[in-house]
Amino acid sequence: MGKNLVGNHIRKLRFNHNEMTQQQLADRAGVTRQTIVALEKGNYSPSLELAFRIAHAFNLPLEEVFFYGENKEGEW
Amino acid sequence: MTYQEKKSIVSLISTILIFVVYCLYRYPEYPEEALNSKETLHYWGSFVLVLTLVSIAAHIVISIIFNIVFRMTTREKEPTFADELDKRIDLLAFRNSFAVFVIGFLLAMGSLVIDQPSKVMFIILIGSGFLSDVTGSLSRLYHYRRGV
């Protein structure tokens, strides 16, 4: 299974938000912990609705949580 | 390992165990001397029907036991809903499972075309049902571990 082109900063953002657990984020976004695990590993590209829900859980705009293509570490 | 991965493994093992134990239990009852008779058809009909019922009941019981053990060992609650990843993986697993069963079904019909006894047709049909179930569980496990 190839890596998805949609990447994210979820792991880093969880850490920056009082070390939020995967389960807490899952509860806020309305998904299971398995989905957060898959997203963090880059094994799954979320739907647009889920991407917005996750961004909303961090109180951040979508583009600060997700990116397309190569990860530009310097931006974070 | 997450709940879904563990559940896929438990489902795979229970599918294999139920099928093997049931076949070992029913195999000695096969009416060897009565080829293509009403008795043989009755045997295969009851074989499939009882296997289906036993399989459903056993899966429900195993699923309940698994949830209890999961709660006790991890102190986590199992997910009570299926999210978009679960639904997508279910669709992929169903597609693979269906493909395997259709191939088995066509092979079973092919065995009748080349004048094989009905026993061969039923064995291929039941075997493909079993393999499609195993394929579904393996597909779930693969996609939960490797992504979609």
Coordinates of N, CA and C in Angstrom, one line a residue:
Chain A
M1 N 0.9 -1.2 0.0 CA 0.0 0.0 0.0 C 0.9 1.2 0.0
G2 N 0.8 2.1 -1.0 CA 1.6 3.3 -1.1 C 1.2 4.3 -0.1
K3 N 2.2 5.2 0.2 CA 1.8 6.3 1.1 C 0.9 7.3 0.5
N4 N 0.0 7.8 1.3 CA -0.9 8.8 0.7 C -0.2 10.2 0.5
L5 N -0.7 10.9 -0.4 CA -0.1 12.2 -0.7 C -0.6 13.3 0.3
V6 N -1.7 13.0 1.0 CA -2.1 14.0 2.0 C -1.5 13.7 3.3
G7 N -0.6 14.6 3.7 CA 0.1 14.4 5.0 C -0.6 15.3 6.1
N8 N -0.1 15.1 7.3 CA -0.7 15.9 8.4 C 0.3 16.1 9.6
H9 N 0.0 17.0 10.4 CA 0.8 17.3 11.6 C 0.1 16.9 12.9
I10 N -0.8 15.9 12.8 CA -1.6 15.6 13.9 C -0.8 15.2 15.2
R11 N 0.2 14.4 15.0 CA 1.0 13.9 16.2 C 1.6 15.1 16.9
K12 N 2.2 16.0 16.1 CA 2.8 17.2 16.7 C 1.8 18.1 17.4
L13 N 0.6 18.3 16.7 CA -0.4 19.1 17.2 C -1.0 18.5 18.5
R14 N -1.1 17.2 18.6 CA -1.7 16.6 19.8 C -0.7 16.9 21.0
F15 N 0.6 16.8 20.7 CA 1.6 17.1 21.7 C 1.5 18.5 22.2
N16 N 1.3 19.4 21.2 CA 1.2 20.8 21.5 C -0.1 21.2 22.2
H17 N -1.1 20.4 22.1 CA -2.3 20.7 22.8 C -2.4 19.8 24.1
N18 N -1.6 20.2 25.0 CA -1.6 19.5 26.3 C -1.5 18.0 26.2
E19 N -0.7 17.5 25.3 CA -0.4 16.1 25.1 C -1.8 15.3 25.0
M20 N -2.6 15.8 24.1 CA -3.9 15.2 23.9 C -3.7 13.7 23.4
T21 N -4.5 12.8 24.0 CA -4.3 11.4 23.6 C -5.1 11.2 22.2
Q22 N -4.7 10.1 21.6 CA -5.4 9.7 20.3 C -6.9 9.5 20.6
Q23 N -7.2 8.9 21.7 CA -8.6 8.7 22.0 C -9.4 10.0 22.2
Q24 N -8.7 11.0 22.9 CA -9.4 12.3 23.1 C -9.7 13.0 21.7
L25 N -8.7 12.9 20.9 CA -8.8 13.5 19.5 C -9.9 12.8 18.8
A26 N -9.9 11.4 18.9 CA -10.9 10.6 18.2 C -12.3 11.0 18.6
D27 N -12.5 11.2 20.0 CA -13.8 11.5 20.5 C -14.2 12.9 20.0
R28 N -13.3 13.8 19.9 CA -13.6 15.2 19.5 C -14.0 15.2 18.0
A29 N -13.3 14.4 17.2 CA -13.5 14.3 15.7 C -14.6 13.4 15.3
G30 N -15.1 12.6 16.3 CA -16.2 11.7 16.0 C -15.8 10.5 15.2
V31 N -14.5 10.0 15.4 CA -14.1 8.7 14.8 C -13.5 7.8 15.8
T32 N -13.0 6.6 15.4 CA -12.4 5.7 16.3 C -10.9 6.0 16.4
R33 N -10.3 5.5 17.5 CA -8.9 5.7 17.7 C -8.1 5.1 16.5
Q34 N -8.6 4.0 16.0 CA -7.9 3.3 14.8 C -7.7 4.3 13.7
T35 N -8.7 5.2 13.4 CA -8.6 6.1 12.3 C -7.5 7.2 12.6
I36 N -7.4 7.6 13.9 CA -6.4 8.6 14.2 C -5.0 7.9 14.0
V37 N -4.9 6.6 14.4 CA -3.6 5.9 14.3 C -3.2 5.8 12.8
A38 N -4.2 5.5 12.0 CA -4.0 5.4 10.5 C -3.6 6.7 9.9
L39 N -4.2 7.8 10.4 CA -3.9 9.1 9.9 C -2.5 9.5 10.2
E40 N -2.1 9.3 11.5 CA -0.8 9.6 12.0 C 0.3 8.9 11.2
K41 N 0.0 7.6 10.9 CA 1.0 6.8 10.2 C 1.1 7.1 8.7
G42 N 0.1 8.0 8.2 CA 0.1 8.3 6.8 C -0.5 7.2 6.0
N43 N -1.3 6.3 6.6 CA -1.9 5.2 5.9 C -3.3 5.5 5.4
Y44 N -3.8 6.7 5.7 CA -5.2 7.0 5.3 C -5.3 8.5 5.0
S45 N -6.0 8.8 3.9 CA -6.3 10.2 3.5 C -7.8 10.4 4.0
P46 N -8.0 11.3 4.9 CA -9.4 11.5 5.4 C -10.3 12.2 4.4
S47 N -11.6 12.0 4.6 CA -12.5 12.8 3.7 C -12.4 14.3 4.1
L48 N -12.9 15.1 3.3 CA -12.8 16.6 3.5 C -13.6 16.9 4.8
E49 N -14.7 16.3 5.1 CA -15.5 16.5 6.3 C -14.7 16.2 7.5
L50 N -14.0 15.0 7.5 CA -13.2 14.6 8.7 C -12.0 15.5 8.9
A51 N -11.4 15.9 7.8 CA -10.3 16.8 7.8 C -10.7 18.1 8.5
F52 N -11.8 18.6 8.2 CA -12.3 19.8 8.8 C -12.6 19.6 10.3
R53 N -13.2 18.4 10.6 CA -13.5 18.1 12.0 C -12.3 18.1 12.9
I54 N -11.2 17.5 12.3 CA -9.9 17.4 13.1 C -9.3 18.8 13.2
A55 N -9.3 19.6 12.2 CA -8.8 20.9 12.3 C -9.6 21.7 13.3
H56 N -10.9 21.5 13.3 CA -11.8 22.2 14.3 C -11.4 21.8 15.7
A57 N -11.1 20.5 15.9 CA -10.8 20.0 17.2 C -9.5 20.7 17.8
F58 N -8.6 21.1 16.9 CA -7.4 21.8 17.3 C -7.6 23.3 17.2
N59 N -8.8 23.8 16.8 CA -9.0 25.2 16.6 C -8.0 25.9 15.6
L60 N -7.8 25.1 14.6 CA -6.8 25.6 13.6 C -7.4 25.6 12.2
P61 N -7.0 26.4 11.2 CA -7.5 26.2 9.9 C -6.9 24.9 9.2
L62 N -7.6 24.4 8.3 CA -7.3 23.1 7.7 C -5.9 23.0 7.2
E63 N -5.4 24.0 6.6 CA -4.0 24.0 6.0 C -2.9 23.9 7.0
E64 N -3.3 24.2 8.3 CA -2.2 24.1 9.3 C -2.2 22.7 9.9
V65 N -3.2 21.9 9.6 CA -3.2 20.5 10.1 C -2.8 19.6 8.9
F66 N -3.3 19.8 7.7 CA -3.1 18.9 6.6 C -2.3 19.6 5.5
F67 N -1.5 18.9 4.8 CA -0.8 19.4 3.6 C -0.8 18.4 2.5
Y68 N -0.6 18.9 1.3 CA -0.5 18.0 0.2 C 0.9 17.9 -0.4
G69 N 1.3 16.6 -0.6 CA 2.6 16.4 -1.2 C 3.7 16.3 -0.1
E70 N 4.9 16.8 -0.4 CA 6.0 16.6 0.5 C 5.8 17.4 1.8
N71 N 6.2 16.9 2.9 CA 6.2 17.6 4.2 C 7.3 18.7 4.3
K72 N 6.9 19.9 4.5 CA 7.9 21.0 4.6 C 8.1 21.2 6.1
E73 N 9.1 20.5 6.7 CA 9.2 20.6 8.2 C 9.5 22.0 8.7
G74 N 10.1 22.8 7.8 CA 10.4 24.2 8.2 C 9.2 25.0 8.6
E75 N 8.0 24.6 8.0 CA 6.8 25.4 8.2 C 6.3 25.1 9.6
W76 N 6.7 24.1 10.3 CA 6.2 23.8 11.6 C 7.3 23.7 12.6
Chain B
M1 N -1.6 -2.9 19.3 CA -2.6 -3.4 18.3 C -4.0 -2.8 18.7
T2 N -4.7 -2.3 17.7 CA -6.0 -1.7 18.1 C -7.1 -2.7 18.1
Y3 N -8.3 -2.3 18.6 CA -9.4 -3.1 18.7 C -9.8 -3.8 17.4
Q4 N -9.8 -3.0 16.3 CA -10.2 -3.5 15.0 C -9.2 -4.6 14.5
E5 N -7.9 -4.4 14.7 CA -7.0 -5.4 14.3 C -7.1 -6.7 15.1
K6 N -7.3 -6.6 16.4 CA -7.5 -7.8 17.2 C -8.8 -8.5 16.8
K7 N -9.8 -7.7 16.5 CA -11.1 -8.3 16.2 C -11.0 -9.1 14.8
S8 N -10.2 -8.5 13.9 CA -10.0 -9.2 12.6 C -9.3 -10.5 12.8
I9 N -8.3 -10.5 13.7 CA -7.6 -11.8 14.0 C -8.5 -12.8 14.6
V10 N -9.2 -12.4 15.6 CA -10.2 -13.3 16.3 C -11.2 -13.8 15.3
S11 N -11.7 -13.0 14.4 CA -12.7 -13.4 13.4 C -12.1 -14.5 12.5
L12 N -10.8 -14.2 12.1 CA -10.1 -15.2 11.2 C -10.0 -16.5 11.8
I13 N -9.5 -16.5 13.1 CA -9.2 -17.8 13.8 C -10.5 -18.5 14.1
S14 N -11.6 -17.8 14.5 CA -12.8 -18.4 14.8 C -13.5 -19.0 13.5
T15 N -13.3 -18.3 12.4 CA -13.9 -18.8 11.1 C -13.3 -20.1 10.8
I16 N -11.9 -20.2 10.9 CA -11.2 -21.4 10.5 C -11.6 -22.5 11.5
L17 N -11.6 -22.2 12.8 CA -11.9 -23.3 13.8 C -13.3 -23.8 13.6
I18 N -14.3 -22.9 13.5 CA -15.7 -23.3 13.3 C -15.8 -24.3 12.1
F19 N -15.2 -23.8 11.0 CA -15.4 -24.6 9.7 C -14.7 -26.0 9.9
V20 N -13.5 -26.0 10.4 CA -12.7 -27.3 10.6 C -13.5 -28.2 11.5
V21 N -13.9 -27.7 12.7 CA -14.5 -28.6 13.7 C -15.9 -29.1 13.1
Y22 N -16.6 -28.2 12.4 CA -17.9 -28.6 11.9 C -17.7 -29.7 10.8
C23 N -16.7 -29.5 9.9 CA -16.5 -30.5 8.9 C -16.1 -31.8 9.4
L24 N -15.2 -31.8 10.5 CA -14.8 -33.0 11.1 C -16.0 -33.7 11.8
Y25 N -16.9 -33.0 12.3 CA -18.1 -33.5 12.9 C -19.1 -34.1 11.9
R26 N -19.2 -33.4 10.8 CA -20.2 -33.9 9.8 C -19.7 -34.9 8.8
Y27 N -18.4 -34.9 8.6 CA -17.8 -35.7 7.5 C -18.2 -37.2 7.7
P28 N -18.1 -37.8 8.9 CA -18.5 -39.2 9.0 C -20.0 -39.5 8.6
E29 N -20.8 -38.5 8.6 CA -22.2 -38.8 8.3 C -22.6 -38.8 6.9
Y30 N -21.5 -38.6 6.0 CA -21.8 -38.6 4.6 C -22.3 -39.9 4.0
P31 N -23.4 -39.9 3.3 CA -23.9 -41.2 2.8 C -23.2 -41.7 1.6
E32 N -22.0 -42.4 1.8 CA -21.1 -42.8 0.7 C -21.8 -43.6 -0.4
E33 N -22.6 -44.5 0.1 CA -23.2 -45.5 -0.9 C -24.3 -45.0 -1.8
A34 N -24.9 -43.8 -1.3 CA -26.0 -43.3 -2.1 C -25.6 -42.1 -3.0
L35 N -25.0 -42.4 -4.2 CA -24.5 -41.4 -5.1 C -25.7 -40.6 -5.7
N36 N -25.6 -39.3 -5.7 CA -26.6 -38.4 -6.3 C -28.1 -38.8 -6.0
S37 N -28.3 -39.4 -4.9 CA -29.7 -39.7 -4.5 C -30.3 -38.5 -3.7
K38 N -31.5 -38.7 -3.3 CA -32.2 -37.7 -2.5 C -31.5 -37.5 -1.1
E39 N -31.0 -38.7 -0.7 CA -30.3 -38.7 0.7 C -29.1 -37.8 0.6
T40 N -28.4 -37.9 -0.5 CA -27.1 -37.1 -0.6 C -27.5 -35.6 -0.7
L41 N -28.5 -35.2 -1.5 CA -28.9 -33.8 -1.6 C -29.4 -33.3 -0.2
H42 N -30.1 -34.2 0.5 CA -30.6 -33.8 1.9 C -29.4 -33.5 2.8
Y43 N -28.3 -34.4 2.7 CA -27.1 -34.2 3.5 C -26.5 -32.9 3.2
W44 N -26.3 -32.5 1.9 CA -25.6 -31.3 1.6 C -26.4 -30.1 2.0
G45 N -27.7 -30.2 1.8 CA -28.6 -29.1 2.2 C -28.5 -28.8 3.6
S46 N -28.6 -29.9 4.4 CA -28.5 -29.7 5.9 C -27.1 -29.2 6.3
F47 N -26.1 -29.7 5.6 CA -24.7 -29.3 5.9 C -24.6 -27.8 5.8
V48 N -25.1 -27.2 4.7 CA -24.9 -25.8 4.4 C -25.8 -25.0 5.4
L49 N -27.0 -25.4 5.6 CA -27.9 -24.7 6.5 C -27.4 -24.7 7.9
V50 N -27.1 -25.9 8.4 CA -26.6 -25.9 9.8 C -25.3 -25.2 10.0
L51 N -24.4 -25.3 9.0 CA -23.1 -24.6 9.1 C -23.4 -23.1 9.2
T52 N -24.3 -22.6 8.4 CA -24.6 -21.2 8.4 C -25.1 -20.7 9.8
L53 N -26.1 -21.5 10.3 CA -26.6 -21.2 11.6 C -25.6 -21.3 12.7
V54 N -24.8 -22.4 12.7 CA -23.8 -22.6 13.7 C -22.8 -21.5 13.7
S55 N -22.4 -21.1 12.4 CA -21.4 -20.1 12.2 C -21.9 -18.7 12.7
I56 N -23.1 -18.3 12.5 CA -23.7 -17.1 12.9 C -23.7 -17.0 14.5
A57 N -24.2 -18.1 15.1 CA -24.3 -18.2 16.5 C -22.9 -18.2 17.2
A58 N -22.0 -18.9 16.6 CA -20.6 -19.0 17.2 C -20.0 -17.6 17.1
H59 N -20.2 -16.9 15.9 CA -19.5 -15.6 15.8 C -20.1 -14.6 16.8
I60 N -21.4 -14.7 17.0 CA -22.0 -13.8 18.0 C -21.4 -14.0 19.4
V61 N -21.4 -15.3 19.8 CA -20.8 -15.7 21.1 C -19.4 -15.3 21.3
I62 N -18.6 -15.6 20.2 CA -17.1 -15.3 20.2 C -16.9 -13.7 20.3
S63 N -17.8 -13.0 19.6 CA -17.7 -11.5 19.6 C -18.0 -11.0 21.0
I64 N -19.0 -11.5 21.7 CA -19.3 -11.1 23.0 C -18.1 -11.4 24.0
I65 N -17.6 -12.6 23.9 CA -16.5 -13.0 24.8 C -15.3 -12.1 24.5
F66 N -15.0 -11.9 23.2 CA -13.9 -11.0 22.8 C -14.0 -9.6 23.4
N67 N -15.2 -9.1 23.3 CA -15.4 -7.7 23.9 C -15.2 -7.7 25.4
I68 N -15.7 -8.7 26.1 CA -15.5 -8.8 27.5 C -14.0 -8.9 27.9
V69 N -13.3 -9.8 27.2 CA -11.9 -9.9 27.4 C -11.1 -8.7 27.1
F70 N -11.5 -8.0 26.0 CA -10.9 -6.8 25.5 C -11.0 -5.7 26.6
R71 N -12.2 -5.6 27.2 CA -12.5 -4.6 28.2 C -11.7 -4.9 29.5
M72 N -11.6 -6.2 29.8 CA -10.9 -6.6 31.0 C -9.4 -6.3 30.9
T73 N -8.8 -6.7 29.7 CA -7.4 -6.6 29.6 C -6.9 -5.2 29.3
T74 N -7.6 -4.4 28.5 CA -7.1 -3.1 28.1 C -7.8 -2.0 28.9
R75 N -8.8 -2.3 29.6 CA -9.6 -1.2 30.4 C -10.1 -0.1 29.4
E76 N -10.3 -0.5 28.1 CA -10.8 0.4 27.1 C -12.2 -0.1 26.7
K77 N -13.1 0.8 26.3 CA -14.3 0.4 25.7 C -14.2 0.2 24.2
E78 N -14.9 -0.8 23.7 CA -14.8 -1.1 22.3 C -15.6 0.0 21.6
P79 N -15.2 0.4 20.3 CA -15.9 1.4 19.6 C -17.4 1.0 19.3
T80 N -18.3 1.9 19.6 CA -19.7 1.5 19.4 C -20.3 1.9 18.0
F81 N -19.4 2.4 17.2 CA -19.9 2.8 15.8 C -18.8 2.6 14.8
A82 N -19.2 2.6 13.5 CA -18.3 2.4 12.4 C -18.1 3.8 11.8
D83 N -16.8 4.2 11.8 CA -16.6 5.5 11.1 C -16.2 5.3 9.6
E84 N -15.8 6.4 9.0 CA -15.6 6.3 7.5 C -14.5 5.3 7.1
L85 N -13.4 5.2 8.0 CA -12.4 4.2 7.7 C -12.9 2.8 7.8
D86 N -13.7 2.5 8.8 CA -14.3 1.2 9.0 C -15.2 0.8 7.8
K87 N -16.0 1.8 7.4 CA -16.9 1.6 6.3 C -16.1 1.3 5.0
R88 N -15.1 2.0 4.8 CA -14.3 1.9 3.5 C -13.6 0.5 3.6
I89 N -13.0 0.1 4.7 CA -12.4 -1.2 4.8 C -13.4 -2.3 4.7
D90 N -14.6 -2.1 5.2 CA -15.6 -3.1 5.1 C -16.0 -3.3 3.6
L91 N -16.0 -2.2 2.9 CA -16.4 -2.3 1.4 C -15.3 -3.1 0.7
L92 N -14.0 -2.8 1.0 CA -12.9 -3.4 0.3 C -12.9 -4.9 0.6
A93 N -13.1 -5.2 1.9 CA -13.1 -6.6 2.4 C -14.3 -7.4 1.7
F94 N -15.4 -6.7 1.6 CA -16.6 -7.4 0.9 C -16.3 -7.6 -0.5
R95 N -15.7 -6.6 -1.2 CA -15.3 -6.8 -2.6 C -14.4 -8.0 -2.8
N96 N -13.4 -8.1 -2.0 CA -12.5 -9.3 -2.2 C -13.2 -10.6 -1.8
S97 N -13.9 -10.6 -0.8 CA -14.7 -11.7 -0.3 C -15.6 -12.2 -1.4
F98 N -16.3 -11.3 -2.0 CA -17.3 -11.5 -3.1 C -16.6 -12.1 -4.3
A99 N -15.5 -11.6 -4.7 CA -14.7 -12.0 -5.8 C -14.3 -13.5 -5.7
V100 N -13.9 -13.8 -4.5 CA -13.4 -15.2 -4.2 C -14.6 -16.2 -4.3
F101 N -15.8 -15.7 -3.7 CA -17.0 -16.6 -3.8 C -17.5 -16.8 -5.2
V102 N -17.4 -15.7 -6.0 CA -17.9 -15.8 -7.4 C -17.0 -16.8 -8.2
I103 N -15.7 -16.7 -8.0 CA -14.7 -17.6 -8.7 C -15.1 -19.1 -8.3
G104 N -15.3 -19.3 -7.0 CA -15.7 -20.6 -6.5 C -17.0 -21.1 -7.0
F105 N -17.9 -20.2 -7.1 CA -19.3 -20.5 -7.7 C -19.1 -21.0 -9.2
L106 N -18.3 -20.2 -9.9 CA -18.1 -20.6 -11.3 C -17.4 -21.9 -11.5
L107 N -16.4 -22.1 -10.6 CA -15.7 -23.4 -10.6 C -16.6 -24.6 -10.3
A108 N -17.5 -24.3 -9.3 CA -18.5 -25.3 -9.0 C -19.4 -25.7 -10.1
M109 N -19.9 -24.6 -10.9 CA -20.7 -24.9 -12.0 C -19.9 -25.6 -13.1
G110 N -18.6 -25.2 -13.2 CA -17.7 -25.8 -14.2 C -17.6 -27.3 -14.0
S111 N -17.6 -27.7 -12.7 CA -17.4 -29.1 -12.3 C -18.6 -29.9 -12.8
L112 N -19.8 -29.3 -12.8 CA -21.0 -30.0 -13.4 C -20.9 -30.1 -14.9
V113 N -20.3 -29.1 -15.5 CA -20.2 -29.1 -17.0 C -19.3 -30.2 -17.4
I114 N -18.2 -30.5 -16.7 CA -17.3 -31.6 -17.0 C -17.7 -32.9 -16.4
D115 N -19.0 -33.0 -16.0 CA -19.5 -34.3 -15.6 C -18.9 -34.8 -14.3
Q116 N -18.6 -33.9 -13.4 CA -18.1 -34.4 -12.1 C -19.4 -34.7 -11.2
P117 N -19.2 -35.6 -10.2 CA -20.4 -35.8 -9.3 C -20.8 -34.6 -8.5
S118 N -22.1 -34.6 -8.1 CA -22.6 -33.4 -7.4 C -21.8 -33.1 -6.1
K119 N -21.1 -34.2 -5.6 CA -20.3 -34.1 -4.3 C -19.2 -33.0 -4.6
V120 N -18.6 -33.1 -5.8 CA -17.5 -32.2 -6.1 C -18.0 -30.7 -6.1
M121 N -19.2 -30.6 -6.8 CA -19.8 -29.2 -6.9 C -20.1 -28.7 -5.5
F122 N -20.6 -29.5 -4.6 CA -21.0 -29.0 -3.3 C -19.7 -28.7 -2.5
I123 N -18.7 -29.5 -2.6 CA -17.4 -29.3 -1.9 C -16.8 -28.0 -2.3
I124 N -16.8 -27.7 -3.7 CA -16.2 -26.5 -4.2 C -17.0 -25.3 -3.7
L125 N -18.3 -25.4 -3.7 CA -19.2 -24.3 -3.3 C -19.0 -24.0 -1.8
I126 N -19.0 -25.0 -1.0 CA -18.8 -24.8 0.5 C -17.4 -24.3 0.8
G127 N -16.4 -24.8 0.0 CA -15.0 -24.4 0.2 C -14.8 -22.9 -0.2
S128 N -15.5 -22.5 -1.3 CA -15.4 -21.1 -1.7 C -16.1 -20.2 -0.7
G129 N -17.1 -20.7 -0.1 CA -17.8 -19.9 1.0 C -16.9 -19.7 2.1
F130 N -16.2 -20.7 2.5 CA -15.2 -20.6 3.6 C -14.0 -19.7 3.2
L131 N -13.5 -19.9 2.0 CA -12.4 -19.1 1.6 C -12.7 -17.6 1.5
S132 N -14.0 -17.4 1.0 CA -14.4 -16.0 0.9 C -14.5 -15.3 2.3
D133 N -14.9 -16.1 3.3 CA -15.0 -15.6 4.7 C -13.6 -15.3 5.2
V134 N -12.6 -16.2 4.9 CA -11.2 -16.0 5.3 C -10.6 -14.8 4.6
T135 N -10.9 -14.7 3.3 CA -10.4 -13.5 2.5 C -10.9 -12.2 3.1
G136 N -12.2 -12.2 3.5 CA -12.8 -11.0 4.1 C -12.0 -10.6 5.4
S137 N -11.8 -11.6 6.2 CA -11.1 -11.3 7.5 C -9.6 -10.8 7.2
L138 N -9.0 -11.5 6.3 CA -7.6 -11.2 6.0 C -7.5 -9.8 5.4
S139 N -8.5 -9.4 4.5 CA -8.5 -8.1 3.9 C -8.7 -7.0 4.9
R140 N -9.6 -7.3 5.9 CA -9.8 -6.3 7.0 C -8.5 -6.1 7.8
L141 N -7.9 -7.2 8.1 CA -6.6 -7.2 8.9 C -5.5 -6.4 8.1
Y142 N -5.4 -6.7 6.8 CA -4.4 -6.1 6.0 C -4.6 -4.6 5.9
H143 N -5.8 -4.2 5.6 CA -6.1 -2.7 5.5 C -6.1 -2.0 6.8
Y144 N -6.4 -2.6 7.9 CA -6.3 -1.9 9.2 C -4.8 -1.7 9.5
R145 N -4.0 -2.7 9.1 CA -2.5 -2.6 9.5 C -1.8 -1.7 8.5
R146 N -2.1 -1.8 7.2 CA -1.3 -1.2 6.1 C -2.0 0.1 5.5
G147 N -3.2 0.3 5.8 CA -3.9 1.5 5.3 C -4.7 1.2 4.1
V148 N -5.4 2.2 3.6 CA -6.2 2.1 2.4 C -5.8 3.2 1.4

